[in-house]
mmCIF file of C-alpha atoms in Angstrom:
data_model
loop_
_atom_site.group_PDB
_atom_site.id
_atom_site.type_symbol
_atom_site.label_atom_id
_atom_site.label_comp_id
_atom_site.label_asym_id
_atom_site.label_seq_id
_atom_site.Cartn_x
_atom_site.Cartn_y
_atom_site.Cartn_z
ATOM 1 C CA MET A 1213 165.213 -46.680 -54.268
ATOM 2 C CA ARG A 1214 165.923 -49.775 -56.341
ATOM 3 C CA ILE A 1215 169.251 -51.475 -55.605
ATOM 4 C CA GLU A 1216 170.945 -53.031 -58.613
ATOM 5 C CA ILE A 1217 172.644 -56.369 -57.907
ATOM 6 C CA ASP A 1218 175.661 -57.323 -59.991
ATOM 7 C CA HIS A 1219 174.599 -60.788 -61.137
ATOM 8 C CA ARG A 1220 177.955 -61.257 -62.891
ATOM 9 C CA VAL A 1221 179.528 -61.773 -59.464
ATOM 10 C CA ARG A 1222 177.021 -64.335 -58.179
ATOM 11 C CA HIS A 1223 176.333 -66.119 -61.459
ATOM 12 C CA PRO A 1224 179.270 -65.748 -63.866
ATOM 13 C CA GLU A 1225 178.285 -68.953 -65.663
ATOM 14 C CA LYS A 1226 174.935 -67.453 -66.716
ATOM 15 C CA GLN A 1227 176.181 -64.282 -68.354
ATOM 16 C CA HIS A 1228 176.246 -65.767 -71.872
ATOM 17 C CA ARG A 1229 172.506 -66.473 -71.682
ATOM 18 C CA SER A 1230 169.895 -64.253 -73.250
ATOM 19 C CA ASP A 1231 167.838 -62.185 -70.842
ATOM 20 C CA ASN A 1232 164.481 -63.588 -69.765
ATOM 21 C CA PRO A 1233 162.262 -60.660 -68.738
ATOM 22 C CA ILE A 1234 160.807 -61.133 -65.242
ATOM 23 C CA GLN A 1235 157.023 -61.307 -65.348
ATOM 24 C CA ARG A 1236 154.820 -59.359 -62.967
ATOM 25 C CA LYS A 1237 153.684 -61.623 -60.153
ATOM 26 C CA PRO A 1238 149.970 -62.263 -59.669
ATOM 27 C CA ALA A 1239 148.245 -60.975 -56.536
ATOM 28 C CA TRP A 1240 148.348 -64.360 -54.790
ATOM 29 C CA ILE A 1241 152.170 -64.374 -54.783
ATOM 30 C CA ARG A 1242 153.039 -60.875 -53.627
ATOM 31 C CA VAL A 1243 154.363 -60.521 -50.066
ATOM 32 C CA LYS A 1244 155.107 -57.531 -47.871
ATOM 33 C CA ALA A 1245 158.622 -56.384 -47.048
ATOM 34 C CA PRO A 1246 159.717 -57.698 -43.612
ATOM 35 C CA THR A 1247 159.666 -55.172 -40.758
ATOM 36 C CA HIS A 1248 158.771 -57.208 -37.643
ATOM 37 C CA PRO A 1249 161.200 -56.639 -34.730
ATOM 38 C CA ILE A 1250 161.724 -60.387 -34.231
ATOM 39 C CA TYR A 1251 162.693 -60.615 -37.911
ATOM 40 C CA LEU A 1252 165.420 -58.075 -37.186
ATOM 41 C CA GLU A 1253 166.528 -59.996 -34.078
ATOM 42 C CA THR A 1254 166.790 -63.227 -36.074
ATOM 43 C CA ARG A 1255 168.756 -61.491 -38.809
ATOM 44 C CA ASP A 1256 171.152 -59.957 -36.266
ATOM 45 C CA LEU A 1257 171.723 -63.323 -34.561
ATOM 46 C CA MET A 1258 172.644 -64.910 -37.887
ATOM 47 C CA ARG A 1259 175.107 -62.082 -38.541
ATOM 48 C CA GLU A 1260 176.650 -62.322 -35.059
ATOM 49 C CA SER A 1261 177.059 -66.098 -35.422
ATOM 50 C CA GLY A 1262 178.618 -65.790 -38.869
ATOM 51 C CA LEU A 1263 175.977 -68.100 -40.314
ATOM 52 C CA VAL A 1264 174.514 -68.284 -43.813
ATOM 53 C CA THR A 1265 170.811 -68.878 -44.415
ATOM 54 C CA VAL A 1266 169.187 -70.213 -47.557
ATOM 55 C CA CYS A 1267 166.352 -67.803 -46.767
ATOM 56 C CA GLU A 1268 168.594 -64.932 -47.876
ATOM 57 C CA GLU A 1269 170.820 -66.672 -50.405
ATOM 58 C CA ALA A 1270 167.896 -68.110 -52.370
ATOM 59 C CA ALA A 1271 165.793 -64.940 -52.001
ATOM 60 C CA CYS A 1272 162.909 -66.826 -50.392
ATOM 61 C CA PRO A 1273 159.615 -64.870 -50.487
ATOM 62 C CA ASN A 1274 158.649 -66.183 -47.034
ATOM 63 C CA ILE A 1275 161.640 -64.760 -45.159
ATOM 64 C CA GLY A 1276 159.618 -62.046 -43.407
ATOM 65 C CA GLU A 1277 157.008 -64.450 -42.076
ATOM 66 C CA CYS A 1278 159.459 -67.180 -41.078
ATOM 67 C CA TRP A 1279 162.090 -64.993 -39.412
ATOM 68 C CA SER A 1280 159.383 -63.122 -37.519
ATOM 69 C CA GLN A 1281 158.592 -66.496 -35.906
ATOM 70 C CA ARG A 1282 162.306 -67.259 -35.350
ATOM 71 C CA HIS A 1283 162.298 -69.915 -38.068
ATOM 72 C CA ALA A 1284 165.388 -69.890 -40.254
ATOM 73 C CA THR A 1285 166.897 -72.504 -42.555
ATOM 74 C CA MET A 1286 170.636 -72.553 -42.014
ATOM 75 C CA MET A 1287 172.895 -73.229 -44.975
ATOM 76 C CA ILE A 1288 176.144 -74.914 -44.051
ATOM 77 C CA MET A 1289 179.452 -75.343 -45.901
ATOM 78 C CA GLY A 1290 179.540 -71.776 -47.184
ATOM 79 C CA GLU A 1291 177.500 -69.681 -49.584
ATOM 80 C CA ILE A 1292 179.197 -70.694 -52.844
ATOM 81 C CA CYS A 1293 177.825 -73.684 -54.765
ATOM 82 C CA THR A 1294 179.717 -75.882 -57.219
ATOM 83 C CA ARG A 1295 176.596 -76.341 -59.363
ATOM 84 C CA ALA A 1296 174.878 -73.883 -61.705
ATOM 85 C CA CYS A 1297 171.184 -74.766 -61.671
ATOM 86 C CA ALA A 1298 169.083 -72.548 -63.919
ATOM 87 C CA PHE A 1299 166.528 -71.813 -61.177
ATOM 88 C CA CYS A 1300 168.759 -71.127 -58.182
ATOM 89 C CA ASN A 1301 169.938 -67.761 -56.827
ATOM 90 C CA VAL A 1302 172.764 -69.179 -54.680
ATOM 91 C CA ALA A 1303 176.173 -67.969 -55.905
ATOM 92 C CA THR A 1304 178.248 -70.292 -58.097
ATOM 93 C CA GLY A 1305 182.026 -70.609 -57.991
ATOM 94 C CA HIS A 1306 184.915 -72.166 -56.092
ATOM 95 C CA PRO A 1307 183.959 -72.661 -52.417
ATOM 96 C CA ASN A 1308 186.190 -71.953 -49.443
ATOM 97 C CA PRO A 1309 187.450 -74.767 -47.189
ATOM 98 C CA LEU A 1310 185.000 -76.031 -44.576
ATOM 99 C CA ALA A 1311 184.944 -74.128 -41.273
ATOM 100 C CA ALA A 1312 185.743 -76.574 -38.488
ATOM 101 C CA ASP A 1313 183.806 -74.536 -35.913
ATOM 102 C CA GLU A 1314 180.619 -74.286 -37.987
ATOM 103 C CA PRO A 1315 178.794 -77.212 -36.294
ATOM 104 C CA GLN A 1316 179.220 -75.518 -32.898
ATOM 105 C CA ARG A 1317 178.135 -72.117 -34.244
ATOM 106 C CA VAL A 1318 175.000 -73.638 -35.783
ATOM 107 C CA ALA A 1319 174.180 -75.510 -32.577
ATOM 108 C CA SER A 1320 174.644 -72.353 -30.493
ATOM 109 C CA ALA A 1321 172.297 -70.365 -32.759
ATOM 110 C CA VAL A 1322 169.665 -73.115 -32.607
ATOM 111 C CA ALA A 1323 169.826 -73.067 -28.807
ATOM 112 C CA ARG A 1324 169.674 -69.238 -28.620
ATOM 113 C CA LEU A 1325 166.675 -69.121 -30.935
ATOM 114 C CA GLY A 1326 164.954 -71.796 -28.837
ATOM 115 C CA LEU A 1327 163.991 -73.779 -31.927
ATOM 116 C CA ARG A 1328 161.730 -76.797 -31.523
ATOM 117 C CA HIS A 1329 162.564 -77.852 -35.080
ATOM 118 C CA VAL A 1330 165.462 -76.770 -37.283
ATOM 119 C CA VAL A 1331 166.161 -77.196 -40.993
ATOM 120 C CA ILE A 1332 169.780 -77.519 -42.118
ATOM 121 C CA THR A 1333 170.643 -77.355 -45.808
ATOM 122 C CA SER A 1334 173.808 -76.757 -47.795
ATOM 123 C CA VAL A 1335 175.301 -75.746 -51.092
ATOM 124 C CA ASP A 1336 176.517 -78.533 -53.374
ATOM 125 C CA ARG A 1337 180.139 -79.356 -52.562
ATOM 126 C CA ASP A 1338 181.288 -81.507 -55.473
ATOM 127 C CA ASP A 1339 184.849 -80.507 -54.535
ATOM 128 C CA LEU A 1340 184.768 -82.576 -51.327
ATOM 129 C CA PRO A 1341 185.439 -86.345 -51.403
ATOM 130 C CA ASP A 1342 182.217 -87.094 -49.507
ATOM 131 C CA GLY A 1343 180.217 -84.105 -50.773
ATOM 132 C CA GLY A 1344 180.117 -82.757 -47.220
ATOM 133 C CA ALA A 1345 178.330 -85.755 -45.682
ATOM 134 C CA ALA A 1346 180.604 -85.901 -42.622
ATOM 135 C CA HIS A 1347 180.049 -82.182 -42.044
ATOM 136 C CA PHE A 1348 176.283 -82.709 -42.075
ATOM 137 C CA ALA A 1349 176.729 -85.486 -39.513
ATOM 138 C CA ALA A 1350 178.882 -83.214 -37.318
ATOM 139 C CA VAL A 1351 176.253 -80.458 -37.396
ATOM 140 C CA ILE A 1352 173.516 -82.916 -36.407
ATOM 141 C CA ALA A 1353 175.655 -84.229 -33.527
ATOM 142 C CA ALA A 1354 176.427 -80.692 -32.295
ATOM 143 C CA ILE A 1355 172.744 -79.721 -32.271
ATOM 144 C CA ARG A 1356 171.836 -82.908 -30.392
ATOM 145 C CA ALA A 1357 174.476 -82.078 -27.770
ATOM 146 C CA ALA A 1358 173.368 -78.448 -27.400
ATOM 147 C CA THR A 1359 169.595 -78.930 -27.379
ATOM 148 C CA SER A 1360 168.436 -82.537 -27.273
ATOM 149 C CA ASP A 1361 164.741 -81.658 -27.589
ATOM 150 C CA THR A 1362 165.134 -79.977 -30.991
ATOM 151 C CA THR A 1363 164.062 -82.097 -33.945
ATOM 152 C CA ILE A 1364 166.341 -81.879 -36.975
ATOM 153 C CA GLU A 1365 165.445 -81.781 -40.646
ATOM 154 C CA ILE A 1366 168.191 -81.870 -43.242
ATOM 155 C CA LEU A 1367 167.905 -80.817 -46.878
ATOM 156 C CA THR A 1368 170.888 -82.351 -48.637
ATOM 157 C CA PRO A 1369 172.509 -82.123 -52.054
ATOM 158 C CA ASP A 1370 172.352 -85.216 -54.258
ATOM 159 C CA PHE A 1371 175.821 -86.555 -53.314
ATOM 160 C CA LEU A 1372 176.371 -87.492 -56.966
ATOM 161 C CA ARG A 1373 179.293 -89.905 -57.284
ATOM 162 C CA LYS A 1374 179.932 -89.784 -53.512
ATOM 163 C CA PRO A 1375 179.596 -93.427 -52.369
ATOM 164 C CA GLY A 1376 178.690 -93.865 -48.709
ATOM 165 C CA ALA A 1377 177.585 -90.251 -48.257
ATOM 166 C CA VAL A 1378 173.888 -91.013 -47.763
ATOM 167 C CA GLU A 1379 174.684 -93.645 -45.161
ATOM 168 C CA THR A 1380 176.993 -91.251 -43.285
ATOM 169 C CA VAL A 1381 174.243 -88.645 -42.986
ATOM 170 C CA ALA A 1382 171.459 -91.125 -42.215
ATOM 171 C CA ALA A 1383 173.584 -92.728 -39.477
ATOM 172 C CA ALA A 1384 173.601 -89.354 -37.677
ATOM 173 C CA ARG A 1385 169.842 -89.849 -37.207
ATOM 174 C CA PRO A 1386 168.147 -86.699 -38.509
ATOM 175 C CA ASP A 1387 164.418 -86.737 -37.909
ATOM 176 C CA VAL A 1388 163.668 -85.767 -41.515
ATOM 177 C CA PHE A 1389 165.856 -86.514 -44.538
ATOM 178 C CA ASN A 1390 164.874 -84.109 -47.315
ATOM 179 C CA HIS A 1391 166.196 -83.923 -50.854
ATOM 180 C CA ASN A 1392 164.342 -82.040 -53.563
ATOM 181 C CA LEU A 1393 163.786 -83.510 -57.013
ATOM 182 C CA GLU A 1394 162.926 -79.911 -58.023
ATOM 183 C CA THR A 1395 161.380 -80.680 -61.424
ATOM 184 C CA VAL A 1396 160.316 -83.433 -63.826
ATOM 185 C CA PRO A 1397 162.923 -85.612 -65.589
ATOM 186 C CA ARG A 1398 162.394 -84.013 -69.024
ATOM 187 C CA LEU A 1399 163.483 -80.604 -67.715
ATOM 188 C CA TYR A 1400 166.655 -81.731 -65.910
ATOM 189 C CA PRO A 1401 169.047 -80.964 -68.831
ATOM 190 C CA THR A 1402 168.016 -77.294 -68.852
ATOM 191 C CA ILE A 1403 166.875 -76.651 -65.257
ATOM 192 C CA ARG A 1404 169.179 -78.894 -63.222
ATOM 193 C CA PRO A 1405 171.988 -79.789 -65.651
ATOM 194 C CA GLY A 1406 174.529 -80.861 -63.042
ATOM 195 C CA ALA A 1407 172.151 -83.358 -61.434
ATOM 196 C CA ARG A 1408 170.585 -86.669 -62.445
ATOM 197 C CA TYR A 1409 166.920 -87.393 -61.738
ATOM 198 C CA PHE A 1410 167.392 -91.059 -60.866
ATOM 199 C CA GLN A 1411 170.353 -90.287 -58.580
ATOM 200 C CA SER A 1412 168.119 -87.956 -56.573
ATOM 201 C CA LEU A 1413 165.365 -90.566 -56.464
ATOM 202 C CA ARG A 1414 167.853 -93.257 -55.450
ATOM 203 C CA LEU A 1415 169.201 -91.072 -52.631
ATOM 204 C CA LEU A 1416 165.740 -90.831 -51.070
ATOM 205 C CA ASP A 1417 165.272 -94.580 -51.436
ATOM 206 C CA GLN A 1418 168.673 -95.244 -49.837
ATOM 207 C CA ALA A 1419 167.892 -93.025 -46.842
ATOM 208 C CA LYS A 1420 164.601 -94.819 -46.202
ATOM 209 C CA ARG A 1421 166.162 -98.260 -46.597
ATOM 210 C CA PHE A 1422 169.028 -97.365 -44.247
ATOM 211 C CA ASP A 1423 166.622 -96.319 -41.495
ATOM 212 C CA PRO A 1424 162.864 -96.748 -42.124
ATOM 213 C CA SER A 1425 162.088 -94.640 -39.020
ATOM 214 C CA ILE A 1426 163.511 -91.488 -40.672
ATOM 215 C CA PHE A 1427 160.864 -89.403 -42.403
ATOM 216 C CA THR A 1428 161.807 -88.697 -46.013
ATOM 217 C CA LYS A 1429 160.709 -85.621 -47.882
ATOM 218 C CA SER A 1430 161.059 -84.078 -51.334
ATOM 219 C CA GLY A 1431 159.917 -80.980 -53.186
ATOM 220 C CA LEU A 1432 158.903 -79.849 -56.657
ATOM 221 C CA MET A 1433 158.694 -76.469 -58.334
ATOM 222 C CA VAL A 1434 155.921 -75.885 -60.865
ATOM 223 C CA GLY A 1435 155.562 -73.237 -63.530
ATOM 224 C CA LEU A 1436 158.617 -74.316 -65.546
ATOM 225 C CA GLY A 1437 156.745 -75.979 -68.395
ATOM 226 C CA GLU A 1438 156.003 -79.369 -66.833
ATOM 227 C CA THR A 1439 152.731 -81.171 -67.577
ATOM 228 C CA ARG A 1440 150.190 -82.552 -65.118
ATOM 229 C CA ALA A 1441 150.985 -86.085 -66.314
ATOM 230 C CA GLU A 1442 154.703 -85.554 -65.664
ATOM 231 C CA ILE A 1443 153.992 -84.306 -62.142
ATOM 232 C CA GLY A 1444 151.863 -87.380 -61.519
ATOM 233 C CA GLN A 1445 154.710 -89.638 -62.655
ATOM 234 C CA VAL A 1446 157.144 -87.934 -60.287
ATOM 235 C CA MET A 1447 154.664 -88.459 -57.455
ATOM 236 C CA ASP A 1448 154.475 -92.157 -58.335
ATOM 237 C CA ASP A 1449 158.272 -92.419 -58.412
ATOM 238 C CA LEU A 1450 158.502 -90.820 -54.969
ATOM 239 C CA ARG A 1451 155.906 -93.155 -53.516
ATOM 240 C CA ILE A 1452 157.792 -96.181 -54.864
ATOM 241 C CA ALA A 1453 160.769 -94.810 -52.893
ATOM 242 C CA GLU A 1454 158.406 -94.567 -49.861
ATOM 243 C CA VAL A 1455 158.843 -90.798 -49.516
ATOM 244 C CA ASP A 1456 156.548 -89.523 -46.758
ATOM 245 C CA PHE A 1457 156.188 -85.805 -47.421
ATOM 246 C CA LEU A 1458 155.867 -83.849 -50.667
ATOM 247 C CA THR A 1459 156.060 -80.069 -51.058
ATOM 248 C CA ILE A 1460 155.019 -78.255 -54.253
ATOM 249 C CA GLY A 1461 155.541 -74.532 -54.829
ATOM 250 C CA GLN A 1462 155.625 -71.948 -57.599
ATOM 251 C CA TYR A 1463 158.944 -71.313 -59.313
ATOM 252 C CA LEU A 1464 159.914 -67.638 -59.099
ATOM 253 C CA GLN A 1465 162.613 -66.274 -61.384
ATOM 254 C CA PRO A 1466 165.456 -64.633 -59.387
ATOM 255 C CA THR A 1467 167.086 -62.620 -62.203
ATOM 256 C CA VAL A 1468 166.838 -62.073 -65.951
ATOM 257 C CA LYS A 1469 169.633 -64.619 -66.436
ATOM 258 C CA HIS A 1470 167.706 -67.437 -64.762
ATOM 259 C CA ALA A 1471 165.150 -69.770 -66.311
ATOM 260 C CA ALA A 1472 161.953 -68.001 -67.286
ATOM 261 C CA VAL A 1473 158.625 -68.638 -65.579
ATOM 262 C CA ASP A 1474 156.480 -70.555 -68.046
ATOM 263 C CA ARG A 1475 153.305 -69.685 -66.149
ATOM 264 C CA PHE A 1476 151.940 -68.880 -62.709
ATOM 265 C CA VAL A 1477 149.987 -71.836 -61.381
ATOM 266 C CA THR A 1478 146.735 -70.804 -59.699
ATOM 267 C CA PRO A 1479 145.823 -71.623 -56.084
ATOM 268 C CA ASP A 1480 143.001 -73.864 -57.347
ATOM 269 C CA GLU A 1481 145.488 -75.888 -59.386
ATOM 270 C CA PHE A 1482 147.715 -76.265 -56.338
ATOM 271 C CA ALA A 1483 144.738 -77.608 -54.415
ATOM 272 C CA GLU A 1484 144.180 -80.168 -57.195
ATOM 273 C CA LEU A 1485 147.842 -81.223 -57.067
ATOM 274 C CA ALA A 1486 147.616 -81.609 -53.290
ATOM 275 C CA ALA A 1487 144.545 -83.808 -53.638
ATOM 276 C CA MET A 1488 146.334 -85.924 -56.287
ATOM 277 C CA ALA A 1489 149.352 -86.395 -54.004
ATOM 278 C CA ARG A 1490 147.240 -87.339 -50.994
ATOM 279 C CA ALA A 1491 145.401 -89.894 -53.119
ATOM 280 C CA LYS A 1492 148.745 -91.473 -54.011
ATOM 281 C CA GLY A 1493 149.498 -92.107 -50.350
ATOM 282 C CA PHE A 1494 151.858 -89.406 -49.083
ATOM 283 C CA LEU A 1495 151.630 -88.937 -45.319
ATOM 284 C CA MET A 1496 151.863 -85.149 -45.745
ATOM 285 C CA VAL A 1497 151.453 -82.751 -48.655
ATOM 286 C CA SER A 1498 152.025 -79.002 -48.777
ATOM 287 C CA ALA A 1499 151.108 -77.453 -52.133
ATOM 288 C CA THR A 1500 150.570 -73.707 -52.402
ATOM 289 C CA PRO A 1501 152.114 -70.953 -54.538
ATOM 290 C CA LEU A 1502 154.451 -69.883 -51.703
ATOM 291 C CA THR A 1503 155.289 -73.356 -50.400
ATOM 292 C CA ARG A 1504 159.015 -73.963 -50.020
ATOM 293 C CA SER A 1505 160.838 -76.979 -48.556
ATOM 294 C CA SER A 1506 161.194 -75.526 -45.079
ATOM 295 C CA TYR A 1507 158.068 -73.350 -44.996
ATOM 296 C CA HIS A 1508 156.147 -74.108 -41.745
ATOM 297 C CA ALA A 1509 158.553 -77.022 -41.239
ATOM 298 C CA ASP A 1510 158.075 -77.158 -37.455
ATOM 299 C CA ALA A 1511 154.267 -77.396 -37.579
ATOM 300 C CA ASP A 1512 154.456 -79.775 -40.540
ATOM 301 C CA PHE A 1513 156.799 -82.095 -38.640
ATOM 302 C CA ALA A 1514 154.318 -82.353 -35.767
ATOM 303 C CA SER A 1515 151.578 -83.177 -38.273
ATOM 304 C CA LEU A 1516 153.841 -85.694 -39.996
ATOM 305 C CA ARG A 1517 154.433 -87.606 -36.770
ATOM 306 C CA ALA A 1518 150.718 -87.568 -35.998
ATOM 307 C CA ALA A 1519 149.885 -88.825 -39.493
ATOM 308 C CA ARG A 1520 152.320 -91.741 -39.154
ATOM 309 C CA ALA A 1521 150.925 -92.664 -35.747
ATOM 310 C CA ALA A 1522 147.365 -92.582 -37.126
ATOM 311 C CA ARG A 1523 148.320 -94.749 -40.100
ATOM 312 C CA LEU A 1524 150.087 -97.303 -37.892
ATOM 313 C CA ALA A 1525 147.104 -97.379 -35.528
ATOM 314 C CA ALA A 1526 144.777 -98.044 -38.452
#
């Protein structure tokens, strides 16, 4: 039975848009529905802890695989975003006040899951004076106190017009500071209208300058109409900012009111993009149709540390 979702509730700002029919996915993108018992355990733990995951909110296609391995990307500061990006399935609206006990609840869930590596992301909170930077720092501190061996990766908003926010988060010493550029500059007005390309690039540069030991990471979606030359320019911009790790994945359209898929990029083309990125000097590259920012993040972090050690030794 097909369940109809009322998109007017999650995305009221998109209802004036014309419908974009959702294209049938090619064979290399289809995934099986999750049924693994550990997937169910992970889901139940998130419910019991009152936590939100971007895996569910963004309708990630890898949720079955990741949760079956007890990997979950926790989304802090609520499930309502103040932005209205054309690609994103997270609900838009007026967020609730921050929950003071959320850092402890996140830390407890990380400890119960026995995570070696955890990814913490958030909605955009333009309503907060610091964009939620202090809350990120509190979550990092709580995880460190609960399980000191767990490495921490954060995936932050752009902190647009929030001076000092990047420094607040970086001072909390995450192991990986991730912020996604998402797409090429030309497409920002339609795909990411509330953001600014050079602000996102500057954020990554600021994090690296504040603490060069922090790994920095960013991600791109393809299949939105970008050109190969534009992707190459974004790669160059990221390398100038000394970003260590680049992820590239296929954009998938959540609903008929979201941006349309321009095309499905083939696995061979992803391999070519990965080779291009490695040639430009990234320490790590993950480029496949199903790649997402936190996909295989624990294994990738181990490889990232090894790659840095090898480069320093050379």
